[in-house]
Tab-separated table of C-alpha atoms and ligand atoms in Angstrom:
chain	number	residue	atom	x	y	z
G	227	UNK	CA	2.873	-8.360	-41.837
G	228	UNK	CA	4.423	-5.862	-44.041
G	229	UNK	CA	2.012	-3.136	-44.700
G	230	UNK	CA	-0.209	-0.635	-42.689
G	231	UNK	CA	-3.144	-2.509	-44.284
G	232	UNK	CA	-2.266	-5.751	-42.619
G	233	UNK	CA	-2.474	-4.063	-39.187
G	234	UNK	CA	-5.893	-2.489	-40.157
G	235	UNK	CA	-7.216	-5.952	-41.064
G	236	UNK	CA	-6.269	-7.106	-37.569
G	237	UNK	CA	-8.258	-4.361	-36.062
G	238	UNK	CA	-11.123	-5.119	-38.299
G	239	UNK	CA	-11.097	-8.604	-36.674
G	240	UNK	CA	-10.356	-7.743	-33.137
G	241	UNK	CA	-13.036	-8.852	-30.628
G	242	UNK	CA	-11.930	-6.175	-28.190
G	243	UNK	CA	-12.040	-3.276	-30.788
G	244	UNK	CA	-15.336	-1.820	-29.404
G	245	UNK	CA	-13.835	-1.170	-25.989
G	246	UNK	CA	-11.717	1.719	-27.423
G	247	UNK	CA	-14.894	3.697	-27.603
G	248	UNK	CA	-15.207	3.479	-23.855
G	249	UNK	CA	-12.274	6.069	-23.601
G	250	UNK	CA	-11.915	9.749	-24.088
G	251	UNK	CA	-8.759	9.706	-26.221
G	252	UNK	CA	-7.384	12.949	-27.667
G	253	UNK	CA	-7.412	12.850	-31.525
G	254	UNK	CA	-4.020	12.593	-33.270
G	255	UNK	CA	-2.192	10.859	-30.573
G	256	UNK	CA	-0.832	7.385	-30.249
G	257	UNK	CA	-1.014	6.769	-26.506
G	258	UNK	CA	1.566	4.019	-25.464
G	259	UNK	CA	1.853	5.077	-21.715
G	260	UNK	CA	-1.190	3.448	-20.095
G	261	UNK	CA	1.394	1.431	-17.978
G	262	UNK	CA	2.116	4.745	-16.214
G	263	UNK	CA	-1.153	6.608	-16.439
G	264	UNK	CA	-4.167	4.902	-17.916
G	265	UNK	CA	-6.447	6.884	-20.258
G	266	UNK	CA	-9.671	8.521	-19.068
G	267	UNK	CA	-12.920	6.472	-19.422
G	268	UNK	CA	-15.714	8.495	-20.960
G	269	UNK	CA	-17.908	7.775	-17.940
G	270	UNK	CA	-15.509	9.384	-15.539
G	271	UNK	CA	-16.447	13.048	-16.255
G	272	UNK	CA	-20.201	12.451	-15.697
G	273	UNK	CA	-19.660	10.324	-12.756
G	274	UNK	CA	-17.378	12.847	-11.101
G	275	UNK	CA	-19.785	15.515	-11.770
G	276	UNK	CA	-22.627	13.600	-10.246
G	277	UNK	CA	-20.537	12.935	-7.107
G	278	UNK	CA	-19.384	16.632	-6.860
G	279	UNK	CA	-22.889	18.133	-7.674
G	280	UNK	CA	-25.356	15.633	-6.295
G	281	UNK	CA	-23.711	13.536	-3.575
G	282	UNK	CA	-21.207	16.208	-2.137
G	283	UNK	CA	-22.888	19.491	-3.157
G	284	UNK	CA	-26.522	18.594	-2.554
G	285	UNK	CA	-26.628	15.722	-0.090
G	286	UNK	CA	-23.411	16.754	1.714
G	287	UNK	CA	-22.573	14.638	4.770
G	288	UNK	CA	-25.661	12.434	4.317
G	289	UNK	CA	-23.905	10.908	1.270
G	290	UNK	CA	-21.615	8.792	3.605
G	291	UNK	CA	-24.682	6.653	4.151
G	292	UNK	CA	-27.083	7.611	1.368
G	293	UNK	CA	-24.596	7.327	-1.506
G	294	UNK	CA	-22.695	4.335	-0.019
G	295	UNK	CA	-19.454	6.315	0.175
G	296	UNK	CA	-18.296	4.236	3.189
G	297	UNK	CA	-18.855	1.054	0.944
G	298	UNK	CA	-16.708	2.499	-1.815
G	299	UNK	CA	-13.386	0.853	-0.733
G	300	UNK	CA	-14.892	-2.542	-0.423
G	301	UNK	CA	-17.132	-2.270	-3.481
G	302	UNK	CA	-14.292	-1.203	-5.836
G	303	UNK	CA	-12.114	-3.709	-4.082
G	304	UNK	CA	-14.645	-6.495	-4.921
G	305	UNK	CA	-14.481	-5.385	-8.681
G	306	UNK	CA	-10.663	-5.438	-8.665
G	307	UNK	CA	-10.760	-8.912	-6.853
G	308	UNK	CA	-12.352	-10.217	-10.151
G	309	UNK	CA	-9.247	-9.104	-12.257
G	310	UNK	CA	-6.674	-10.724	-9.771
G	311	UNK	CA	-8.096	-14.230	-8.952
G	312	UNK	CA	-9.307	-13.057	-5.406
G	313	UNK	CA	-12.612	-13.602	-3.871
G	314	UNK	CA	-15.385	-11.157	-2.969
G	315	UNK	CA	-14.491	-9.341	0.389
G	316	UNK	CA	-10.795	-9.961	-0.035
G	317	UNK	CA	-9.653	-6.775	-1.565
G	318	UNK	CA	-9.862	-3.213	-0.404
G	319	UNK	CA	-8.879	0.078	-1.992
G	320	UNK	CA	-6.963	2.518	0.159
G	321	UNK	CA	-3.809	4.870	0.127
G	322	UNK	CA	-1.100	4.491	-2.346
G	323	UNK	CA	0.841	1.385	-3.449
G	324	UNK	CA	3.859	2.500	-1.428
G	325	UNK	CA	1.794	2.820	1.699
G	326	UNK	CA	-0.009	-0.509	1.167
G	327	UNK	CA	3.325	-2.147	0.656
G	328	UNK	CA	4.428	-0.895	3.848
G	329	UNK	CA	1.306	-2.353	5.664
G	330	UNK	CA	1.490	-5.895	4.056
G	331	UNK	CA	5.355	-6.278	4.347
G	332	UNK	CA	5.124	-5.299	8.058
G	333	UNK	CA	2.249	-7.797	8.493
G	334	UNK	CA	4.130	-10.466	6.734
G	335	UNK	CA	7.210	-9.853	8.726
G	336	UNK	CA	5.420	-9.973	12.002
G	337	UNK	CA	3.842	-13.329	11.010
G	338	UNK	CA	7.231	-14.879	10.205
G	339	UNK	CA	8.748	-13.442	13.398
G	340	UNK	CA	5.998	-15.232	15.361
G	341	UNK	CA	6.030	-18.411	13.563
G	342	UNK	CA	9.679	-18.754	12.669
G	343	UNK	CA	11.983	-16.303	14.600
G	344	UNK	CA	15.384	-15.595	13.541
G	345	UNK	CA	14.754	-15.266	9.826
G	346	UNK	CA	16.501	-11.968	8.806
G	347	UNK	CA	16.354	-11.407	5.147
G	348	UNK	CA	13.813	-9.520	2.908
G	349	UNK	CA	14.794	-10.891	-0.649
G	350	UNK	CA	13.927	-8.642	-3.642
G	351	UNK	CA	15.080	-7.964	-7.128
G	352	UNK	CA	17.639	-5.253	-7.688
G	353	UNK	CA	15.746	-3.545	-10.309
G	354	UNK	CA	12.340	-3.771	-8.525
G	355	UNK	CA	10.569	-0.472	-8.443
G	356	UNK	CA	12.619	1.873	-6.186
G	357	UNK	CA	9.592	2.712	-3.797
G	358	UNK	CA	9.273	-1.038	-3.036
G	359	UNK	CA	12.994	-1.258	-2.239
G	360	UNK	CA	12.978	1.971	-0.151
G	361	UNK	CA	10.105	0.802	1.934
G	362	UNK	CA	11.676	-2.608	2.350
G	363	UNK	CA	14.993	-1.047	3.344
G	364	UNK	CA	13.375	1.089	5.842
G	365	UNK	CA	11.509	-1.659	7.437
G	366	UNK	CA	14.589	-3.853	7.411
G	367	UNK	CA	16.667	-1.126	9.096
G	368	UNK	CA	13.809	-0.543	11.814
G	369	UNK	CA	13.670	-4.297	12.582
G	370	UNK	CA	17.314	-5.156	12.382
G	371	UNK	CA	16.821	-7.178	9.082
G	372	UNK	CA	18.777	-7.221	6.006
G	373	UNK	CA	17.462	-6.285	2.552
G	374	UNK	CA	19.031	-8.443	-0.090
G	375	UNK	CA	18.709	-7.168	-3.820
G	376	UNK	CA	19.513	-9.775	-6.370
G	377	UNK	CA	19.244	-10.157	-10.186
G	378	UNK	CA	16.130	-11.582	-11.607
G	379	UNK	CA	17.779	-14.844	-12.577
G	380	UNK	CA	19.281	-15.267	-9.026
G	381	UNK	CA	16.051	-15.122	-7.040
G	382	UNK	CA	15.374	-18.852	-6.769
G	383	UNK	CA	18.897	-19.782	-5.920
G	384	UNK	CA	19.054	-16.999	-3.174
G	385	UNK	CA	15.964	-18.305	-1.381
G	386	UNK	CA	17.017	-20.053	1.909
G	387	UNK	CA	16.111	-20.623	5.369
G	388	UNK	CA	17.184	-17.236	6.448
G	389	UNK	CA	14.639	-15.438	4.032
G	390	UNK	CA	11.561	-14.151	5.870
G	391	UNK	CA	9.776	-12.507	2.805
G	392	UNK	CA	10.247	-12.597	-0.928
G	393	UNK	CA	9.117	-9.224	-2.137
G	394	UNK	CA	8.560	-8.886	-5.885
G	395	UNK	CA	6.722	-6.932	-8.576
G	396	UNK	CA	5.129	-9.284	-11.108
G	397	UNK	CA	6.002	-7.147	-14.115
G	398	UNK	CA	9.186	-5.211	-13.735
G	399	UNK	CA	8.549	-1.488	-14.382
G	400	UNK	CA	11.826	-1.016	-16.254
G	401	UNK	CA	12.353	-4.278	-18.304
G	402	UNK	CA	8.653	-5.288	-18.621
G	403	UNK	CA	9.921	-8.716	-17.635
G	404	UNK	CA	7.013	-10.893	-16.337
G	405	UNK	CA	7.962	-13.083	-13.248
G	406	UNK	CA	6.333	-16.511	-12.856
G	407	UNK	CA	4.424	-15.593	-9.844
G	408	UNK	CA	3.267	-19.159	-9.034
G	409	UNK	CA	6.675	-20.811	-9.440
G	410	UNK	CA	8.538	-18.138	-7.287
G	411	UNK	CA	5.707	-18.225	-4.662
G	412	UNK	CA	6.124	-22.062	-4.615
G	413	UNK	CA	9.900	-21.652	-4.291
G	414	UNK	CA	9.588	-19.133	-1.395
G	415	UNK	CA	7.146	-21.445	0.546
G	416	UNK	CA	9.485	-24.259	-0.075
G	417	UNK	CA	12.199	-22.573	2.078
G	418	UNK	CA	9.484	-21.318	4.542
G	419	UNK	CA	9.387	-17.633	3.460
G	420	UNK	CA	6.129	-15.582	2.694
G	421	UNK	CA	5.685	-14.170	-0.744
G	422	UNK	CA	4.511	-10.558	-1.118
G	423	UNK	CA	3.711	-9.458	-4.737
G	424	UNK	CA	3.348	-5.818	-6.167
G	425	UNK	CA	0.872	-6.128	-9.042
G	426	UNK	CA	1.183	-2.452	-10.152
G	427	UNK	CA	2.310	-3.358	-13.732
G	428	UNK	CA	0.252	-6.404	-14.041
G	429	UNK	CA	-3.236	-6.062	-12.602
G	430	UNK	CA	-5.584	-4.960	-15.550
G	431	UNK	CA	-2.720	-5.587	-18.086
G	432	UNK	CA	-2.857	-9.273	-18.039
G	433	UNK	CA	-4.754	-12.162	-16.143
G	434	UNK	CA	-3.509	-12.485	-12.626
G	435	UNK	CA	-4.086	-15.355	-10.400
G	436	UNK	CA	-3.182	-14.688	-6.778
G	437	UNK	CA	-4.309	-18.157	-5.742
G	438	UNK	CA	-2.088	-20.095	-8.302
G	439	UNK	CA	-3.280	-23.669	-8.709
G	440	UNK	CA	-5.381	-23.555	-5.611
G	441	UNK	CA	-2.815	-25.169	-3.516
G	442	UNK	CA	-1.308	-23.645	-0.214
G	443	UNK	CA	2.147	-23.721	-1.946
G	444	UNK	CA	1.197	-21.643	-4.895
G	445	UNK	CA	-1.089	-19.171	-3.382
G	446	UNK	CA	0.449	-15.704	-2.708
G	447	UNK	CA	0.483	-14.503	0.796
G	448	UNK	CA	-0.037	-10.760	0.328
G	449	UNK	CA	-0.458	-8.509	-2.581
G	450	UNK	CA	-0.833	-4.777	-3.504
G	451	UNK	CA	-1.517	-2.881	-6.761
G	452	UNK	CA	-1.911	0.461	-8.390
G	453	UNK	CA	-5.078	2.071	-9.448
G	454	UNK	CA	-3.812	4.682	-11.983
G	455	UNK	CA	-2.053	2.526	-14.470
G	456	UNK	CA	-3.801	-0.376	-16.240
G	457	UNK	CA	-6.849	0.222	-13.938
G	458	UNK	CA	-7.364	3.614	-15.540
G	459	UNK	CA	-8.344	5.272	-12.208
G	460	UNK	CA	-6.827	8.737	-12.926
G	461	UNK	CA	-3.699	10.454	-11.653
G	462	UNK	CA	-2.926	9.473	-7.971
G	463	UNK	CA	-5.814	7.081	-7.939
G	464	UNK	CA	-5.775	5.087	-4.662
G	465	UNK	CA	-4.271	1.595	-4.503
G	466	UNK	CA	-5.557	-1.756	-3.567
G	467	UNK	CA	-4.422	-4.453	-1.037
G	468	UNK	CA	-5.087	-8.134	-0.625
G	469	UNK	CA	-4.089	-10.622	2.105
G	470	UNK	CA	-4.623	-14.357	1.707
G	471	UNK	CA	-7.644	-15.615	3.902
G	472	UNK	CA	-5.338	-17.868	5.804
G	473	UNK	CA	-3.502	-14.962	7.118
G	474	UNK	CA	-5.745	-11.945	6.967
G	475	UNK	CA	-7.461	-12.182	10.377
G	476	UNK	CA	-4.142	-12.766	12.247
G	477	UNK	CA	-2.347	-10.150	10.349
G	478	UNK	CA	-1.502	-6.819	12.146
G	479	UNK	CA	-0.723	-3.881	9.938
G	480	UNK	CA	0.925	-0.988	11.786
G	481	UNK	CA	-1.118	1.846	10.296
G	482	UNK	CA	-3.945	1.146	12.689
G	483	UNK	CA	-6.275	4.068	11.712
G	484	UNK	CA	-9.821	4.463	12.712
G	485	UNK	CA	-11.452	3.026	9.493
G	486	UNK	CA	-9.506	-0.139	9.940
G	487	UNK	CA	-11.211	-0.556	13.303
G	488	UNK	CA	-13.951	-3.174	13.797
G	489	UNK	CA	-16.500	-0.360	14.859
G	490	UNK	CA	-15.148	2.986	13.974
G	491	UNK	CA	-18.274	4.918	14.985
G	492	UNK	CA	-18.101	3.458	18.502
G	493	UNK	CA	-15.085	5.654	19.067
G	494	UNK	CA	-13.556	3.384	21.660
G	495	UNK	CA	-10.098	4.453	22.838
G	496	UNK	CA	-8.625	0.973	22.171
G	497	UNK	CA	-7.879	-0.550	18.724
G	498	UNK	CA	-9.821	-3.592	17.536
G	499	UNK	CA	-9.004	-4.566	14.023
G	500	UNK	CA	-11.849	-5.173	11.627
G	501	UNK	CA	-12.386	-8.758	10.650
G	502	UNK	CA	-10.951	-9.504	7.143
G	503	UNK	CA	-9.329	-7.054	4.805
G	504	UNK	CA	-11.121	-4.104	6.203
G	505	UNK	CA	-8.216	-3.846	8.784
G	506	UNK	CA	-5.967	-2.675	5.957
G	507	UNK	CA	-8.018	0.631	5.695
G	508	UNK	CA	-6.580	3.427	7.635
G	509	UNK	CA	-8.125	6.830	7.130
G	510	UNK	CA	-11.117	8.385	5.417
G	511	UNK	CA	-11.559	7.115	1.831
G	512	UNK	CA	-10.817	9.541	-0.999
G	513	UNK	CA	-14.417	9.513	-2.344
G	514	UNK	CA	-13.780	11.520	-5.633
G	515	UNK	CA	-10.799	9.462	-6.583
G	516	UNK	CA	-12.491	6.256	-5.627
G	517	UNK	CA	-15.531	7.104	-7.927
G	518	UNK	CA	-13.135	7.785	-10.813
G	519	UNK	CA	-11.350	4.338	-10.039
G	520	UNK	CA	-14.496	2.632	-10.238
G	521	UNK	CA	-15.088	3.955	-13.736
G	522	UNK	CA	-11.532	2.815	-14.688
G	523	UNK	CA	-12.118	-0.743	-13.341
G	524	UNK	CA	-15.336	-1.109	-15.092
G	525	UNK	CA	-13.785	-0.684	-18.543
G	526	UNK	CA	-11.801	-3.834	-17.690
G	527	UNK	CA	-14.800	-5.616	-16.411
G	528	UNK	CA	-16.409	-4.860	-19.823
G	529	UNK	CA	-14.025	-7.345	-21.294
G	530	UNK	CA	-15.850	-10.111	-19.522
G	531	UNK	CA	-18.525	-10.132	-22.199
G	532	UNK	CA	-15.941	-10.048	-25.027
G	533	UNK	CA	-13.646	-13.029	-23.993
G	534	UNK	CA	-12.420	-11.733	-20.756
G	535	UNK	CA	-8.820	-11.196	-19.565
G	536	UNK	CA	-7.588	-13.981	-21.683
G	537	UNK	CA	-8.667	-12.171	-24.823
G	538	UNK	CA	-7.048	-9.116	-23.482
G	539	UNK	CA	-3.759	-10.960	-23.015
G	540	UNK	CA	-3.974	-12.437	-26.356
G	541	UNK	CA	-4.309	-8.947	-27.863
G	542	UNK	CA	-1.494	-7.490	-25.611
G	543	UNK	CA	0.904	-10.279	-26.772
G	544	UNK	CA	0.035	-9.576	-30.356
G	545	UNK	CA	0.579	-5.910	-30.019
G	546	UNK	CA	3.939	-6.295	-28.084
G	547	UNK	CA	5.220	-9.088	-30.420
G	548	UNK	CA	4.399	-7.113	-33.535
G	549	UNK	CA	6.029	-3.843	-31.962
G	550	UNK	CA	9.196	-5.746	-31.254
G	551	UNK	CA	9.417	-7.232	-34.682
G	552	UNK	CA	8.817	-4.028	-36.428
G	553	UNK	CA	11.258	-2.061	-34.429
G	554	UNK	CA	13.855	-4.563	-35.035
G	555	UNK	CA	13.113	-4.657	-38.771
G	556	UNK	CA	12.555	-1.007	-39.463
G	557	UNK	CA	14.763	0.784	-36.925
G	558	UNK	CA	17.769	-1.630	-37.303
G	559	UNK	CA	21.293	0.145	-37.035
G	560	UNK	CA	20.172	3.167	-34.910
G	561	UNK	CA	21.361	1.822	-31.668
G	562	UNK	CA	18.200	0.476	-30.020
G	563	UNK	CA	18.494	-2.914	-28.129
G	564	UNK	CA	15.650	-4.864	-26.793
G	565	UNK	CA	15.492	-4.961	-22.901
G	566	UNK	CA	12.166	-6.820	-22.620
G	567	UNK	CA	12.329	-10.636	-22.835
G	568	UNK	CA	11.495	-11.928	-26.460
G	569	UNK	CA	9.496	-14.806	-25.179
G	570	UNK	CA	5.857	-13.706	-24.765
G	571	UNK	CA	5.251	-15.701	-21.427
G	572	UNK	CA	8.012	-13.681	-19.929
G	573	UNK	CA	6.598	-10.358	-20.832
G	574	UNK	CA	4.033	-7.962	-19.383
G	575	UNK	CA	1.987	-5.458	-21.486
G	576	UNK	CA	5.126	-3.238	-22.035
G	577	UNK	CA	8.220	-3.212	-24.224
G	578	UNK	CA	11.407	-1.459	-23.396
G	579	UNK	CA	14.261	-0.634	-25.548
G	580	UNK	CA	17.588	0.800	-24.446
G	581	UNK	CA	19.461	3.584	-26.286
G	582	UNK	CA	22.779	4.508	-24.865
G	583	UNK	CA	22.627	8.332	-25.494
G	584	UNK	CA	19.202	8.790	-26.991
G	585	UNK	CA	16.778	7.267	-24.457
G	586	UNK	CA	15.357	10.509	-23.299
G	587	UNK	CA	15.582	12.859	-26.321
G	588	UNK	CA	14.158	10.102	-28.651
G	589	UNK	CA	11.160	9.670	-26.412
G	590	UNK	CA	10.604	13.441	-26.450
G	591	UNK	CA	11.079	13.631	-30.187
G	592	UNK	CA	8.530	10.789	-30.475
G	593	UNK	CA	6.092	12.785	-28.259
G	594	UNK	CA	6.536	15.804	-30.421
G	595	UNK	CA	5.342	13.599	-33.393
G	596	UNK	CA	2.326	12.484	-31.208
G	597	UNK	CA	3.523	9.085	-29.971
G	598	UNK	CA	3.468	9.110	-26.201
G	599	UNK	CA	5.801	6.681	-24.428
G	600	UNK	CA	8.199	7.569	-21.595
G	601	UNK	CA	11.729	7.296	-20.473
G	602	UNK	CA	13.249	5.546	-17.512
G	603	UNK	CA	16.711	6.229	-16.420
G	604	UNK	CA	19.322	5.597	-17.360
G	605	UNK	CA	18.667	4.752	-21.021
G	606	UNK	CA	15.259	3.074	-21.410
G	607	UNK	CA	12.453	4.051	-23.878
G	608	UNK	CA	9.209	2.484	-22.520
G	609	UNK	CA	6.174	1.687	-24.539
G	610	UNK	CA	3.025	0.362	-22.811
G	611	UNK	CA	0.289	-1.391	-24.815
G	612	UNK	CA	-3.126	-1.195	-23.140
G	613	UNK	CA	-5.164	-3.726	-25.174
G	614	UNK	CA	-8.349	-2.017	-24.079
G	615	UNK	CA	-7.708	0.975	-26.379
G	616	UNK	CA	-4.418	0.446	-28.315
G	617	UNK	CA	-5.172	-0.638	-32.011
G	618	UNK	CA	-2.932	-2.856	-34.139
G	619	UNK	CA	-2.525	0.027	-36.521
G	620	UNK	CA	-1.011	2.226	-33.676
G	621	UNK	CA	1.775	-0.239	-33.544
G	622	UNK	CA	2.567	0.382	-37.152
G	623	UNK	CA	2.064	4.236	-36.913
G	624	UNK	CA	4.327	4.421	-33.803
G	625	UNK	CA	7.198	2.401	-35.229
G	626	UNK	CA	6.910	4.634	-38.410
G	627	UNK	CA	7.276	7.781	-36.313
G	628	UNK	CA	10.239	6.159	-34.328
G	629	UNK	CA	11.839	5.370	-37.611
G	630	UNK	CA	11.361	8.907	-38.879
G	631	UNK	CA	12.834	10.219	-35.500
G	632	UNK	CA	15.912	8.132	-35.850
G	633	UNK	CA	16.367	8.507	-39.556
G	634	UNK	CA	16.213	12.364	-39.536
G	635	UNK	CA	18.275	12.463	-36.274
G	636	UNK	CA	15.854	15.093	-35.108
G	637	UNK	CA	16.160	13.839	-31.587
G	638	UNK	CA	19.561	15.528	-31.390
G	639	UNK	CA	17.853	18.871	-31.281
G	640	UNK	CA	18.532	20.780	-27.984
G	641	UNK	CA	14.824	21.085	-27.150
G	642	UNK	CA	14.564	17.379	-26.828
G	643	UNK	CA	17.183	17.126	-24.058
G	644	UNK	CA	15.380	19.448	-21.749
G	645	UNK	CA	14.112	17.410	-18.836
G	646	UNK	CA	10.933	17.856	-16.930
G	647	UNK	CA	10.340	16.697	-13.443
G	648	UNK	CA	8.666	13.652	-14.673
G	649	UNK	CA	10.300	11.747	-17.546
S	2	LIG	C1	5.854	-1.435	-9.335
S	2	LIG	C2	5.550	-0.069	-8.455
S	2	LIG	N1	5.285	-0.102	-7.216
S	2	LIG	C3	4.935	0.887	-6.438
S	2	LIG	C4	4.802	2.116	-7.061
S	2	LIG	C5	4.656	3.372	-6.345
S	2	LIG	O1	3.136	3.722	-6.409
S	2	LIG	P1	2.567	5.043	-5.543
S	2	LIG	O2	3.488	6.263	-5.862
S	2	LIG	O3	1.373	5.041	-5.939
S	2	LIG	O4	2.837	4.751	-4.131
S	2	LIG	C6	5.001	2.271	-8.484
S	2	LIG	C7	4.773	3.522	-9.150
S	2	LIG	O5	4.959	3.625	-10.326
S	2	LIG	C8	5.239	1.063	-9.324
S	2	LIG	O6	5.449	1.113	-10.646
C-alpha cells in the first residue's frame, strides 16, 4: 500500500466502518489515544441528561428501585462479561482498577495461604503498570511476602513452588506487548500458583477469553479491568472485577463494605458476604459514571452484528501492522525504534516507538498537528488504535504528520518540551 487512496479503499470495504458514527469525535483530529481515554459515544450525553434530569432530578431517591440503579453494577458487568469470555452474573463494576486489584490479589493470596501455606512470592513483570506493582508491593509487605519483578521473557522460567500468585497485565501499557494469557496461566497452575490478570489494555481492544480452552488449567483465577480505555466509559469510569466460579464463593476480599453484604438493607452488625461476585462490591455505586460506562460498553456490543470481536481484532491488526510499516518506511533515519513486538499475535491494539530525546516533544508537536497519541516515560511515543472509530486513512495521515514533525524538526521548539501533569 503506497498511497492515501489505498487506505481510503480499505475504509470503503471495512465492515466495522459504520461504528465510527456511534462516536462524537471532534473534527480535524486523529485520535490515537483510545487506549488511555476512549472517545465519547453519541448516546452518552442524552443518557446522562436523562439520569440527571429524570432519574435524579425528578424521581430522586426512588430511582434506586424505580430506575434500577442498584442493578447497574451487575447489569453493566453482564455486558462486559460478553467481551471477556465470562458468564452472566460473573462480573461486577465497581471502584477503580487499582482498588479491584487490591481486592482480588488479597483474595487470591488468602486462598493460597489456606491451601498451600508457605508460598511467599508474588511474581510480576518488571514493566507491569506501576499501580499494579505498587499494590502488590504493599500487600507483600503487609503479609511478609516478596514481590519479584522479572522481565517478560523470564516469567515462565521464574515460576516455581514458592510462587503464590502470578500477577500480569495482558497487554503491557508501555510496549503494547500481548501476553499469551492461556499459556502463562497454565504455566502458573502447573507450579500450583494462582493467576491474576489485569485486562486494562485488552478488554474491548481485542477478544479476551478468561476461560481459556475450558480446562481448569487454562482458566484464569481472578481478573480486573478498566472502564475508561477501550470500554469508552469516560474519564475515571469505574472498573470491573471477575473471579472464577470455582473460587468466587470461598474468596474473601478485605474491603467488606455494605454493598458486598448478602443483604445490605438488613443492616446487620456482622458481615456476611453476598453470594457470587456481588461480594466484590464495596460502597454505593457511582450511578452517573455507570450510566456513561454502559453507553461505552454498548458501542462494543454493537460489533456483535458486524462480525464480533474477531472482526475488531482483524481490523486492529491491520491498523497496527500498517502503522508500523509506514513509520518504518517513511520516518526512517529520525531515531525512532519500534518497541512493540512485530508479530501481530504478540501485540495488543497499541504501537509504541522509542525516541531517545524526542519522545515527549514529538508527541506534543504531533498533537499540535491534530494527531493525538501520548508519551510514557522515559522515551515512549504511544499510539492506540481503537478499531471502532479509527479509520485506515487515519493511519496514513498520522504517519504523514509524524514525518512532517520529524522532517521539519519542529519538535525542537521550546513550547513542545513544556510538561503538563499528564503526559
Ligand atoms: C494496566 C493498568 N492497570 C491499572 C491501572 C490503574 O487504573 P486506575 O487508575 O483506574 O486504578 C492502569 C491505568 O492506566 C493501567 O493501565
